[in-house]
Coordinates of C-alpha atoms in Angstrom, one line a residue:
Chain A
M1 CA -25.3 23.1 134.3
S2 CA -23.8 20.3 132.3
A3 CA -20.1 20.1 132.4
Q4 CA -17.7 20.4 129.8
F5 CA -14.4 19.8 128.3
N6 CA -12.1 22.2 126.6
V7 CA -9.7 20.6 124.1
I8 CA -6.1 22.1 125.2
A9 CA -3.8 19.8 122.8
P10 CA -6.1 17.4 120.7
G11 CA -3.3 14.4 120.6
V12 CA -3.1 12.2 117.7
L13 CA -6.4 11.0 115.8
A14 CA -8.5 11.3 118.6
T15 CA -12.2 10.6 117.5
I16 CA -15.2 10.0 119.3
Q17 CA -16.2 6.0 118.8
D18 CA -18.8 3.7 120.2
L19 CA -19.7 -0.1 118.9
G20 CA -20.1 1.4 115.3
R21 CA -22.8 1.5 112.5
S22 CA -24.8 -1.6 111.8
R23 CA -26.9 -2.1 108.5
Y24 CA -25.6 0.7 106.4
R25 CA -22.8 -1.4 104.6
R26 CA -25.4 -1.9 101.7
I27 CA -25.3 1.9 101.0
G28 CA -21.6 1.8 101.3
V29 CA -21.1 2.9 104.8
P30 CA -18.4 1.3 107.0
Q31 CA -18.9 -0.1 110.4
S32 CA -16.4 2.3 111.9
G33 CA -16.4 2.0 116.0
A34 CA -13.7 1.5 118.5
L35 CA -10.3 -0.2 117.0
H36 CA -10.0 -2.2 120.3
P37 CA -13.8 -2.6 121.6
D38 CA -12.8 -4.5 125.1
L39 CA -10.9 -1.6 126.1
A40 CA -13.5 0.9 125.3
Y41 CA -16.0 -1.6 127.3
L42 CA -13.4 -1.6 130.0
A43 CA -13.4 2.4 130.3
N44 CA -17.3 2.5 130.0
T45 CA -17.7 -0.1 132.7
L46 CA -15.3 1.8 135.1
V47 CA -17.4 4.6 134.8
G48 CA -20.6 2.5 135.2
N49 CA -21.8 3.3 131.6
P50 CA -23.6 0.8 129.2
V51 CA -21.1 -0.9 126.8
S52 CA -22.6 1.0 123.7
T53 CA -21.8 4.6 125.1
A54 CA -19.4 6.6 123.0
V55 CA -16.1 7.2 124.0
L56 CA -13.0 9.0 123.2
E57 CA -10.3 7.1 120.9
F58 CA -7.0 8.2 120.5
F59 CA -3.5 7.2 119.0
L60 CA 0.1 7.1 120.5
I61 CA -0.4 10.6 122.2
G62 CA -3.6 11.5 124.1
P63 CA -5.2 14.8 124.1
T64 CA -5.0 17.1 127.1
L65 CA -8.3 17.9 128.3
Q66 CA -9.6 20.9 130.6
L67 CA -13.0 20.4 132.5
T68 CA -14.3 24.2 132.3
E69 CA -17.5 23.8 133.9
G70 CA -19.3 21.5 136.5
S71 CA -17.6 18.2 137.7
A72 CA -17.3 15.0 135.7
Q73 CA -15.9 11.5 136.4
V74 CA -13.9 9.9 133.6
A75 CA -12.1 6.6 133.0
L76 CA -8.8 5.9 131.2
S77 CA -8.1 2.3 129.5
G78 CA -4.8 1.5 127.5
D79 CA -1.3 1.1 128.2
F80 CA -0.7 4.7 129.4
T81 CA -0.2 7.0 132.2
A82 CA -1.6 10.1 132.3
E83 CA -1.4 13.3 135.0
L84 CA -4.0 15.6 136.5
R85 CA -3.0 19.0 137.3
R86 CA -5.3 20.6 139.8
G87 CA -4.0 24.4 140.6
S88 CA -0.3 24.1 141.3
K89 CA -0.2 20.6 141.7
I90 CA 0.2 17.6 139.7
L91 CA -1.3 14.1 140.2
P92 CA 0.5 11.1 138.3
L93 CA -2.5 9.0 137.4
T94 CA -2.5 5.4 136.0
S95 CA -4.6 4.1 133.4
W96 CA -7.6 1.5 134.2
R97 CA -9.2 3.3 136.9
S98 CA -11.7 6.3 137.0
I99 CA -11.4 9.4 138.4
T100 CA -13.7 12.4 139.4
L101 CA -12.5 15.8 137.9
Q102 CA -13.6 19.3 139.0
A103 CA -13.9 22.8 137.3
G104 CA -10.6 23.5 136.2
D105 CA -8.7 20.5 136.3
L106 CA -6.3 19.6 133.3
L107 CA -6.0 15.9 132.2
K108 CA -3.0 15.3 130.1
I109 CA -3.0 11.6 128.6
G110 CA -0.4 9.4 127.4
P111 CA 2.0 8.6 125.5
L112 CA 1.2 5.2 124.8
V113 CA 3.5 2.6 126.3
A114 CA 2.7 -0.3 123.9
G115 CA -0.1 -0.6 121.7
K116 CA -1.4 2.3 119.7
V117 CA -4.7 3.2 120.7
G118 CA -6.1 4.3 124.6
Y119 CA -9.5 5.6 125.6
L120 CA -11.2 7.8 127.7
A121 CA -14.9 7.4 128.9
V122 CA -17.0 9.8 130.9
T123 CA -20.2 8.8 133.4
G124 CA -23.3 9.5 131.1
G125 CA -21.3 9.8 127.8
F126 CA -20.9 13.0 125.8
R127 CA -23.6 15.3 124.2
L128 CA -23.6 14.2 120.5
T129 CA -26.1 13.6 117.9
P130 CA -26.3 10.0 116.7
V131 CA -25.8 9.7 112.9
M132 CA -27.2 6.3 111.4
G133 CA -27.4 5.1 114.7
S134 CA -24.0 5.6 116.0
C135 CA -21.8 8.3 117.3
S136 CA -18.7 6.8 115.6
T137 CA -16.5 9.2 113.8
Y138 CA -16.1 8.2 110.2
L139 CA -13.6 10.7 109.2
R140 CA -13.5 10.0 105.3
G141 CA -17.2 10.2 105.4
E142 CA -16.9 13.6 107.5
F143 CA -19.8 12.4 109.9
G144 CA -20.2 11.2 113.3
G145 CA -18.8 12.3 116.5
V146 CA -18.2 15.8 116.6
D147 CA -19.2 17.3 112.9
G148 CA -17.3 14.6 111.6
H149 CA -14.0 15.5 112.7
R150 CA -10.9 14.4 114.9
L151 CA -10.7 16.5 118.1
L152 CA -9.1 19.9 117.3
A153 CA -7.4 22.2 119.5
G154 CA -9.8 24.8 121.0
S155 CA -13.1 22.9 120.5
R156 CA -15.1 21.6 123.4
L157 CA -17.0 18.6 124.2
D158 CA -19.7 18.8 126.0
L159 CA -20.8 16.0 128.8
L160 CA -24.3 14.6 129.0
A161 CA -24.5 14.2 132.7
I162 CA -26.1 17.2 134.4
S163 CA -25.8 16.1 138.0
A164 CA -22.3 15.4 139.7
P165 CA -20.7 12.4 139.9
Q166 CA -22.0 10.1 142.8
E167 CA -19.9 7.0 142.5
P168 CA -16.5 6.6 144.1
D169 CA -13.7 6.2 141.7
R170 CA -13.0 2.7 141.0
Q171 CA -10.1 0.9 139.4
L172 CA -8.6 -2.5 137.7
S173 CA -5.5 -3.7 138.8
Q174 CA -3.0 -3.9 136.2
S175 CA -2.0 -7.2 136.8
A176 CA -5.3 -8.4 136.5
V177 CA -5.7 -6.6 133.2
A178 CA -2.8 -8.1 132.0
A179 CA -4.1 -11.4 132.8
V180 CA -6.5 -11.3 129.8
P181 CA -4.8 -11.9 126.4
G182 CA -5.0 -9.1 124.2
L183 CA -5.7 -5.9 126.6
I184 CA -1.9 -5.4 127.2
I185 CA 0.5 -5.7 124.1
A186 CA 3.8 -7.2 125.7
A187 CA 6.9 -5.3 124.5
E188 CA 8.4 -7.0 121.7
T189 CA 10.9 -9.8 122.4
E190 CA 13.8 -10.3 119.9
G191 CA 12.7 -13.1 117.1
E192 CA 9.2 -13.0 118.7
P193 CA 6.8 -11.6 116.4
Q194 CA 3.2 -11.3 117.7
Q195 CA 0.9 -14.1 116.4
I196 CA -2.3 -13.1 114.8
R197 CA -4.4 -16.1 114.1
V198 CA -6.3 -16.2 110.8
I199 CA -9.2 -18.2 108.9
W200 CA -8.2 -18.8 105.1
G201 CA -10.1 -17.1 102.5
P202 CA -12.4 -16.2 100.7
Q203 CA -10.0 -15.8 97.9
E204 CA -7.2 -17.9 99.3
D205 CA -7.5 -19.8 95.9
Y206 CA -6.1 -16.6 94.0
F207 CA -2.6 -17.5 95.2
T208 CA 0.0 -19.7 94.4
S209 CA 0.6 -22.3 97.0
A210 CA 3.8 -21.0 97.6
A211 CA 2.4 -17.8 98.5
R212 CA 0.0 -19.5 101.0
D213 CA 3.0 -21.1 102.6
L214 CA 4.8 -18.0 102.8
F215 CA 2.1 -16.2 104.3
V216 CA 1.9 -18.2 107.4
R217 CA 5.6 -19.0 107.5
S218 CA 7.4 -15.2 107.1
S219 CA 6.9 -12.6 109.4
Y220 CA 5.5 -9.1 108.7
R221 CA 5.7 -5.7 110.0
I222 CA 2.9 -3.0 110.3
S223 CA 3.7 -0.1 108.4
R224 CA 3.8 3.7 109.4
D225 CA 1.2 3.8 106.6
S226 CA -1.7 2.6 108.7
D227 CA -4.7 4.3 110.1
R228 CA -8.3 3.2 111.0
M229 CA -8.9 2.2 107.5
G230 CA -6.5 -0.4 107.3
S231 CA -2.9 -1.8 108.7
R232 CA -0.5 -1.9 105.7
L233 CA 2.2 -4.8 106.0
E234 CA 5.7 -5.0 105.2
G235 CA 7.5 -8.1 104.3
T236 CA 7.1 -11.2 102.0
Q237 CA 5.2 -10.5 98.9
L238 CA 2.6 -12.8 97.9
D239 CA 2.2 -13.7 94.2
H240 CA -1.1 -14.3 92.8
D241 CA -1.7 -17.3 90.8
P242 CA -1.0 -16.2 87.4
E243 CA -4.1 -18.2 85.9
R244 CA -6.5 -16.0 88.1
G245 CA -4.9 -12.5 88.6
S246 CA -4.8 -9.8 91.1
E247 CA -8.4 -8.8 90.5
I248 CA -11.7 -10.1 91.3
I249 CA -15.1 -8.9 90.8
S250 CA -16.0 -6.9 93.9
D251 CA -17.2 -8.5 96.6
G252 CA -18.3 -7.7 100.5
I253 CA -15.4 -7.1 103.2
V254 CA -15.6 -6.8 106.6
P255 CA -12.8 -5.7 109.3
G256 CA -10.2 -8.4 109.7
A257 CA -10.0 -9.2 105.7
I258 CA -6.5 -8.9 104.6
Q259 CA -6.6 -8.2 100.9
V260 CA -3.5 -8.5 98.5
P261 CA -3.3 -5.9 95.5
G262 CA -1.3 -6.5 92.7
N263 CA 2.0 -5.5 94.3
G264 CA 1.7 -8.4 96.5
A265 CA 1.6 -6.2 99.8
P266 CA -1.1 -7.3 102.3
I267 CA -3.6 -4.5 104.0
V268 CA -5.3 -5.8 106.6
L269 CA -8.6 -3.7 106.6
L270 CA -10.0 -2.0 109.6
A271 CA -13.2 -0.6 111.0
D272 CA -13.3 2.5 108.7
G273 CA -12.5 0.2 105.8
P274 CA -14.5 -0.2 102.7
T275 CA -17.9 -2.1 102.4
V276 CA -16.6 -4.0 99.4
G277 CA -13.4 -4.5 97.3
G278 CA -11.7 -5.7 94.1
Y279 CA -8.7 -7.5 95.4
P280 CA -8.2 -11.1 96.3
K281 CA -8.5 -11.7 100.3
I282 CA -6.2 -14.4 101.3
A283 CA -7.3 -14.7 104.9
T284 CA -9.1 -12.8 107.5
V285 CA -8.2 -12.3 110.8
I286 CA -10.4 -13.8 114.0
S287 CA -12.5 -11.7 116.1
V288 CA -10.3 -12.5 119.3
D289 CA -7.2 -11.0 117.5
L290 CA -8.3 -8.2 115.4
P291 CA -8.0 -5.5 118.2
I292 CA -4.6 -6.5 118.9
L293 CA -3.6 -6.2 115.3
A294 CA -5.5 -3.0 114.7
T295 CA -3.7 -1.4 117.5
L296 CA 0.0 -2.7 117.3
Q297 CA 2.5 0.2 116.8
P298 CA 4.2 0.6 113.3
G299 CA 7.2 -1.3 113.2
R300 CA 5.9 -4.1 115.4
S301 CA 6.4 -7.7 113.9
I302 CA 3.8 -10.2 113.5
C303 CA 3.2 -13.6 111.8
F304 CA 0.3 -15.3 111.0
R305 CA -1.3 -18.7 111.9
A306 CA -4.1 -20.4 110.3
V307 CA -6.9 -21.7 112.5
S308 CA -10.7 -23.3 112.0
T309 CA -13.7 -21.2 112.5
T310 CA -14.6 -23.9 115.3
T311 CA -11.3 -22.8 117.0
A312 CA -12.3 -19.2 116.5
E313 CA -15.5 -19.6 117.9
K314 CA -14.4 -21.1 120.9
L315 CA -11.5 -18.6 121.5
L316 CA -14.0 -15.9 121.4
R317 CA -16.6 -17.6 124.0
H318 CA -13.3 -18.0 126.4
H319 CA -12.3 -14.5 125.9
R320 CA -15.7 -13.0 126.4
Q321 CA -16.0 -15.1 129.7
Q322 CA -12.4 -14.1 130.7
L323 CA -13.4 -10.3 130.1
A324 CA -17.0 -10.9 132.2
A325 CA -14.6 -12.2 135.0
L326 CA -12.2 -9.2 134.7
V327 CA -15.0 -6.8 135.4
E328 CA -16.0 -8.4 138.4
Q329 CA -12.6 -7.6 139.5
I330 CA -13.2 -3.6 139.5
V331 CA -13.1 -2.1 143.0
P332 CA -13.0 1.3 144.5
V333 CA -9.9 3.0 144.5
A334 CA -8.2 2.5 147.7
T335 CA -6.8 6.1 148.6
D336 CA -9.0 8.8 147.1
P337 CA -6.5 10.6 145.1
V338 CA -8.3 13.7 145.2
I339 CA -6.4 15.1 148.3
P340 CA -8.0 18.5 149.8
A341 CA -5.8 21.4 149.0
A342 CA -4.3 22.0 152.4
T343 CA -3.2 18.3 152.6
L344 CA -2.0 18.5 149.3
N345 CA 0.2 21.5 150.1
R346 CA 1.4 20.1 153.3
I347 CA 2.6 16.8 151.5
N348 CA 4.2 19.0 148.9
L349 CA 6.0 20.7 151.6
I350 CA 7.3 17.5 153.3
S351 CA 8.2 15.7 150.1
G352 CA 10.2 18.9 149.0
V353 CA 12.5 18.1 152.0
V354 CA 12.2 14.2 152.8
D355 CA 10.8 12.2 149.5
G356 CA 9.5 9.4 151.8
R357 CA 6.3 8.9 149.9
R358 CA 7.3 8.4 146.5
D359 CA 6.3 4.7 146.4
S360 CA 2.6 5.8 146.9
P361 CA 1.4 6.5 143.0
E362 CA -1.2 9.0 144.2
V363 CA 0.7 11.2 146.0
P364 CA 2.0 14.2 144.2
V365 CA 5.6 13.8 143.4
T366 CA 6.2 17.5 141.9
S367 CA 4.3 20.8 141.0
D368 CA 4.9 23.5 138.8
G369 CA 6.5 25.3 141.8
D370 CA 9.2 22.8 142.3
Chain B
M1 CA -27.5 -8.6 76.3
V2 CA -25.5 -12.0 76.1
D3 CA -26.9 -14.1 78.7
H4 CA -23.9 -15.1 80.7
G5 CA -26.3 -16.2 83.4
V6 CA -25.1 -18.4 85.9
D7 CA -26.3 -21.9 85.7
M8 CA -28.4 -22.0 88.6
K9 CA -28.6 -26.0 89.0
H10 CA -24.8 -25.4 90.3
A11 CA -25.4 -24.5 93.9
P12 CA -23.7 -21.2 95.3
R13 CA -20.3 -21.3 97.1
F14 CA -20.2 -20.5 100.7
L15 CA -16.9 -18.9 101.5
N16 CA -15.8 -18.1 104.8
L17 CA -15.0 -14.2 105.6
G18 CA -13.5 -14.8 108.7
D19 CA -15.4 -16.0 112.0
S20 CA -18.4 -13.7 111.7
A21 CA -19.1 -13.6 108.2
L22 CA -19.9 -15.8 105.3
T23 CA -20.0 -14.7 101.5
V24 CA -22.8 -16.6 99.5
E25 CA -21.0 -16.6 96.0
F26 CA -23.4 -17.0 92.9
G27 CA -20.9 -16.4 90.3
D28 CA -18.0 -14.2 89.4
I29 CA -19.0 -12.2 86.4
I30 CA -20.8 -8.6 85.9
D31 CA -24.0 -9.7 84.7
Q32 CA -27.7 -8.4 85.4
Q33 CA -29.5 -11.8 85.6
L34 CA -26.7 -12.8 88.3
V35 CA -27.3 -9.4 90.0
E36 CA -31.0 -10.1 90.2
T37 CA -30.2 -13.5 91.8
V38 CA -28.2 -11.8 94.6
A39 CA -30.8 -9.1 95.1
A40 CA -33.5 -12.0 95.3
F41 CA -31.6 -13.8 97.6
D42 CA -30.9 -10.9 99.8
R43 CA -34.7 -9.8 99.9
R44 CA -35.6 -13.3 101.0
L45 CA -33.0 -13.4 103.9
N46 CA -33.7 -10.0 105.1
R47 CA -37.6 -10.9 105.1
A48 CA -36.7 -14.4 107.2
I49 CA -35.0 -12.0 109.6
E50 CA -37.9 -9.5 109.8
Q51 CA -40.0 -12.6 110.7
G52 CA -37.6 -13.8 113.5
A53 CA -35.8 -16.3 111.9
L54 CA -32.0 -16.2 111.4
C55 CA -31.8 -13.9 114.7
A56 CA -27.7 -14.6 114.5
V57 CA -27.8 -12.6 111.1
T58 CA -26.7 -8.8 112.0
E59 CA -26.2 -7.4 108.4
T60 CA -26.1 -8.2 104.6
I61 CA -23.7 -6.8 102.0
P62 CA -25.1 -7.6 98.4
T63 CA -22.8 -7.1 95.5
Y64 CA -22.7 -8.0 91.7
R65 CA -22.1 -11.6 92.7
S66 CA -22.4 -12.6 96.1
L67 CA -24.1 -11.8 99.2
T68 CA -22.1 -11.4 102.4
V69 CA -23.8 -12.5 105.5
L70 CA -22.7 -10.8 108.9
F71 CA -23.4 -12.9 111.8
D72 CA -22.9 -13.6 115.4
P73 CA -21.0 -16.8 115.8
L74 CA -21.8 -17.3 119.5
K75 CA -25.3 -17.5 118.3
N76 CA -24.7 -19.6 115.3
S77 CA -21.7 -21.6 114.1
P78 CA -20.9 -20.8 110.4
E79 CA -21.9 -24.6 109.5
Q80 CA -25.2 -24.0 111.3
L81 CA -25.9 -20.8 109.4
Q82 CA -24.7 -22.3 106.1
Q83 CA -27.3 -25.0 106.3
R84 CA -30.0 -22.3 107.3
L85 CA -29.2 -20.3 104.2
F86 CA -28.8 -23.3 102.1
D87 CA -32.4 -24.1 103.2
L88 CA -33.3 -20.6 102.5
L89 CA -32.0 -21.0 99.0
A90 CA -34.1 -24.1 98.3
E91 CA -37.2 -22.6 99.2
P92 CA -39.4 -21.4 96.1
E93 CA -39.3 -17.4 95.7
E94 CA -42.2 -15.6 96.7
N95 CA -43.7 -13.4 94.4
L96 CA -43.0 -10.4 96.4
D97 CA -44.5 -7.0 95.1
R98 CA -41.5 -5.1 94.5
K99 CA -41.8 -1.4 93.1
I100 CA -38.7 -0.4 91.2
R101 CA -37.7 3.1 90.9
Y102 CA -36.9 5.2 87.9
W103 CA -34.8 8.2 88.3
S104 CA -34.1 10.8 85.7
L105 CA -31.0 12.7 87.0
P106 CA -29.7 16.0 85.5
V107 CA -26.1 16.2 84.4
C108 CA -24.0 18.8 82.8
Y109 CA -22.2 17.2 80.2
G110 CA -18.7 18.5 78.9
G111 CA -16.4 21.4 79.2
E112 CA -15.2 22.0 82.9
Y113 CA -18.1 19.3 83.9
G114 CA -17.1 16.3 81.8
P115 CA -13.2 16.8 80.9
D116 CA -13.1 13.6 79.0
L117 CA -16.2 13.9 77.1
E118 CA -13.9 14.9 73.8
R119 CA -11.7 12.1 74.4
V120 CA -14.4 9.7 74.3
A121 CA -15.9 11.3 71.6
N122 CA -12.7 11.2 69.6
S123 CA -11.9 7.3 70.6
C124 CA -15.3 6.3 69.2
S125 CA -15.4 8.4 66.3
L126 CA -18.7 10.3 67.5
D127 CA -19.8 14.1 68.1
P128 CA -19.8 14.8 71.9
D129 CA -23.5 15.2 71.4
E130 CA -24.1 11.9 70.1
V131 CA -21.7 10.5 73.3
V132 CA -24.2 12.7 75.8
D133 CA -27.4 11.2 73.9
L134 CA -26.2 7.6 74.1
H135 CA -25.1 8.1 77.7
S136 CA -28.0 9.8 79.1
T137 CA -31.1 8.0 77.2
Q138 CA -29.4 4.3 78.3
I139 CA -31.4 3.0 81.4
Y140 CA -29.0 2.1 83.9
Q141 CA -29.4 -0.6 86.9
V142 CA -27.7 0.1 90.2
Y143 CA -26.0 -2.9 90.5
M144 CA -24.4 -2.2 94.0
I145 CA -23.3 0.6 96.1
G146 CA -19.8 0.3 97.6
F147 CA -16.3 2.2 97.3
A148 CA -17.4 5.0 99.2
P149 CA -21.1 6.0 101.1
G150 CA -23.5 6.2 98.1
F151 CA -21.0 5.3 95.2
P152 CA -23.6 3.4 92.7
Y153 CA -22.0 0.8 90.5
M154 CA -24.4 0.9 87.1
G155 CA -24.5 -0.9 84.1
E156 CA -24.7 -1.2 81.3
V157 CA -22.9 1.6 79.1
P158 CA -23.8 1.3 75.4
E159 CA -21.3 -0.8 73.6
Q160 CA -19.6 2.2 71.4
L161 CA -18.7 3.9 74.8
Q162 CA -17.1 1.0 76.4
M163 CA -13.4 1.9 77.1
P164 CA -10.7 1.3 79.4
R165 CA -10.1 3.4 82.5
L166 CA -7.2 6.1 82.4
K167 CA -3.8 4.8 82.6
E168 CA -2.8 7.8 85.1
P169 CA -5.7 8.1 87.6
R170 CA -6.7 11.6 88.6
I171 CA -5.6 12.7 92.2
R172 CA -9.0 14.3 92.6
V173 CA -12.2 13.8 90.9
P174 CA -14.8 16.5 91.8
V175 CA -18.1 15.5 94.0
G176 CA -20.8 14.7 91.4
S177 CA -18.6 13.5 88.3
V178 CA -20.5 11.2 86.1
A179 CA -17.9 8.6 85.0
I180 CA -17.8 5.5 82.7
T181 CA -15.3 2.6 82.2
G182 CA -15.9 -0.5 80.6
R183 CA -19.5 -1.3 81.0
Q184 CA -20.2 0.5 84.0
T185 CA -21.0 4.2 84.7
A186 CA -21.1 5.8 88.1
I187 CA -21.7 9.1 90.0
Y188 CA -18.8 10.1 92.6
P189 CA -20.6 11.2 95.7
W190 CA -17.6 12.6 97.0
E191 CA -14.3 14.1 95.9
S192 CA -12.0 11.2 95.6
P193 CA -9.0 10.0 93.3
G194 CA -10.4 7.8 90.5
G195 CA -9.4 6.6 87.0
W196 CA -12.9 6.6 85.4
L197 CA -13.5 8.9 82.3
L198 CA -15.6 12.0 83.3
L199 CA -18.6 13.2 80.8
G200 CA -20.5 15.3 83.2
R201 CA -21.4 16.2 86.4
C202 CA -24.7 15.8 88.7
P203 CA -25.7 18.5 90.9
L204 CA -27.7 16.4 93.2
P205 CA -26.1 15.1 96.4
L206 CA -25.8 11.4 96.1
F207 CA -25.2 11.3 100.0
D208 CA -26.0 13.1 102.9
A209 CA -25.6 11.7 106.3
G210 CA -28.4 13.9 107.5
R211 CA -31.3 12.8 105.1
T212 CA -33.6 9.9 106.5
E213 CA -32.3 8.1 103.5
P214 CA -28.6 9.1 103.3
A215 CA -28.1 7.6 100.0
L216 CA -30.1 8.9 96.8
L217 CA -30.0 5.8 95.0
A218 CA -30.2 2.1 96.3
A219 CA -29.2 -1.4 94.4
G220 CA -31.8 -2.2 92.1
D221 CA -32.9 1.5 91.1
R222 CA -33.1 2.1 87.3
V223 CA -31.4 5.4 86.1
S224 CA -31.2 7.7 82.9
F225 CA -29.9 11.0 82.7
R226 CA -31.0 14.7 81.4
S227 CA -28.5 16.9 80.0
V228 CA -29.0 20.4 81.7
T229 CA -27.2 23.7 81.1
P230 CA -24.6 25.1 83.6
A231 CA -27.2 27.4 84.9
D232 CA -29.4 24.9 85.7
F233 CA -26.9 23.1 87.2
D234 CA -26.4 25.9 89.5
K235 CA -29.9 26.0 90.0
Y236 CA -30.1 22.5 91.4
A237 CA -26.8 22.8 93.2
E238 CA -28.1 25.9 95.1
A239 CA -31.4 24.4 96.2
A240 CA -29.7 21.0 97.1
S241 CA -27.4 23.2 99.8
A242 CA -30.4 25.1 100.7
A243 CA -32.2 21.8 101.3
T244 CA -35.0 23.0 99.3
L245 CA -34.7 20.2 97.1
D246 CA -37.7 17.9 96.2
Y247 CA -35.7 14.7 95.3
S248 CA -39.0 13.1 94.1
T249 CA -39.5 15.3 91.1
F250 CA -36.5 13.5 89.7
L251 CA -38.5 9.7 90.2
K252 CA -40.1 9.0 86.9
Q253 CA -43.8 7.8 87.4
G254 CA -44.7 4.3 85.8
T255 CA -42.7 2.0 84.8
G256 CA -40.5 3.8 82.1
Q257 CA -39.1 0.6 81.0

């Protein structure tokens, strides 16, 4: 019997994503895929999945899921906490770990602390039919994932694994994750915008030199009007060179390209963005910084710094090495959090009188009955 | 057609599009010759990839005037890749046997199907029927697919029918709408906003993620239209949604040129 989740609350913009589609841009189909592939990779690795396994991506507030049948091991990645309800007990969970769920368990995820996306992976993955070689949901095209839709309340997610999870739950320490830049976005300190590195072009020559100067000297804010297609930026308007105008004959676009339409307000195109476009692109975000930009919360300020392609390549190589070193630090969860019901009741009775166990994150600190 | 062709003695420009893509720009106009130049380079590059060369390249995006090449920067630096693309450009083109597809697509013109037909007819002092004749009998080339999955940019519209887009774009252009602006014509595969002038609607789904070939049209295809009645429109639309439509019946045999 395979396991199944029932979607109790869908959260915000929760979609199935994997590494995205390749080779279909020529027919106008964007890449799609996880906005923060590193986080998706960590979630998959925590449950022993290959990197290409589809995961659940969610924005700001995660979904609440109930395992209605079977058992399943899931992993959480992103800057958030979650809670597991088993019967009348509540078990607080931190992210960056896997946990084995039993039938009836309710998993309530989020909200996000910093950053705006989080991921849930499940051992063996979800039962889905790939479309054009990928399970990624492309909302605008209404295909991929679960019938091309975002997660809906009352819908179901079938899991592929038919046997009960065998592996112990595993985790990464928050400090180990935080040591790799870009995985946990630090809270904004006053006057310190998040730096995003870019490579000039392909159409930087469509802007005045004053505009190019302003682009790297001023700061911008992530607009509320941002989604999987693009992040709109608020801030200094960028003037096009009047000799060249604000339109080009359409050419190719990739995620990270920063296009500037006639109103001068830059838009960073993301995974679900168009494959071609007719606005000049002043610069393109480098690969290691794109997941950061794509997942910053609205209102966060950023500044751009131009680097060379050589620097970008070195940064990418170094980042991949750091990620590889990070997954070496995955260890079994020290205390098995799934405490037998009898023990759980006893602890709860004790904690009701003397709350001496609060330091341990794995011990239930409250319950519905309290 | 006036020959605006790019002077191929000038080398194309290589433009950085971040650290994992570069755009090979052959020109900056919409021109059939330029589209052919891009298509030929795209074919040559993809053939080289099939033969095991250029393993860093993951995908190409052909447009009117440029070819965007996506690559893994940890396998090839942009400089290395640029050199290899430059070498490939310098090689003489093989005479590949290419089959060009000619489509004759049904369109129901005017009325609720093409709310701008009268307006177009008025502004070029023609009868609506003459507009339909001019638009449908022209053989268009699919320049590129983009904007949305399966959206074909086609040209070139007969000179009498060339006019600017609407000042106020429509919020909703119905799916299948056949539209013109300037020298270009297109069919909207999805309901979407749009500022082109709507002449009619095509009942065939331009994009279906469930098909082996999701997009009906591909860059390089030739397309002309056949005016059909609302009853025929419904018949085709029903057959399409019942998945009983044989799309090959809309392909013309022979050259058609």
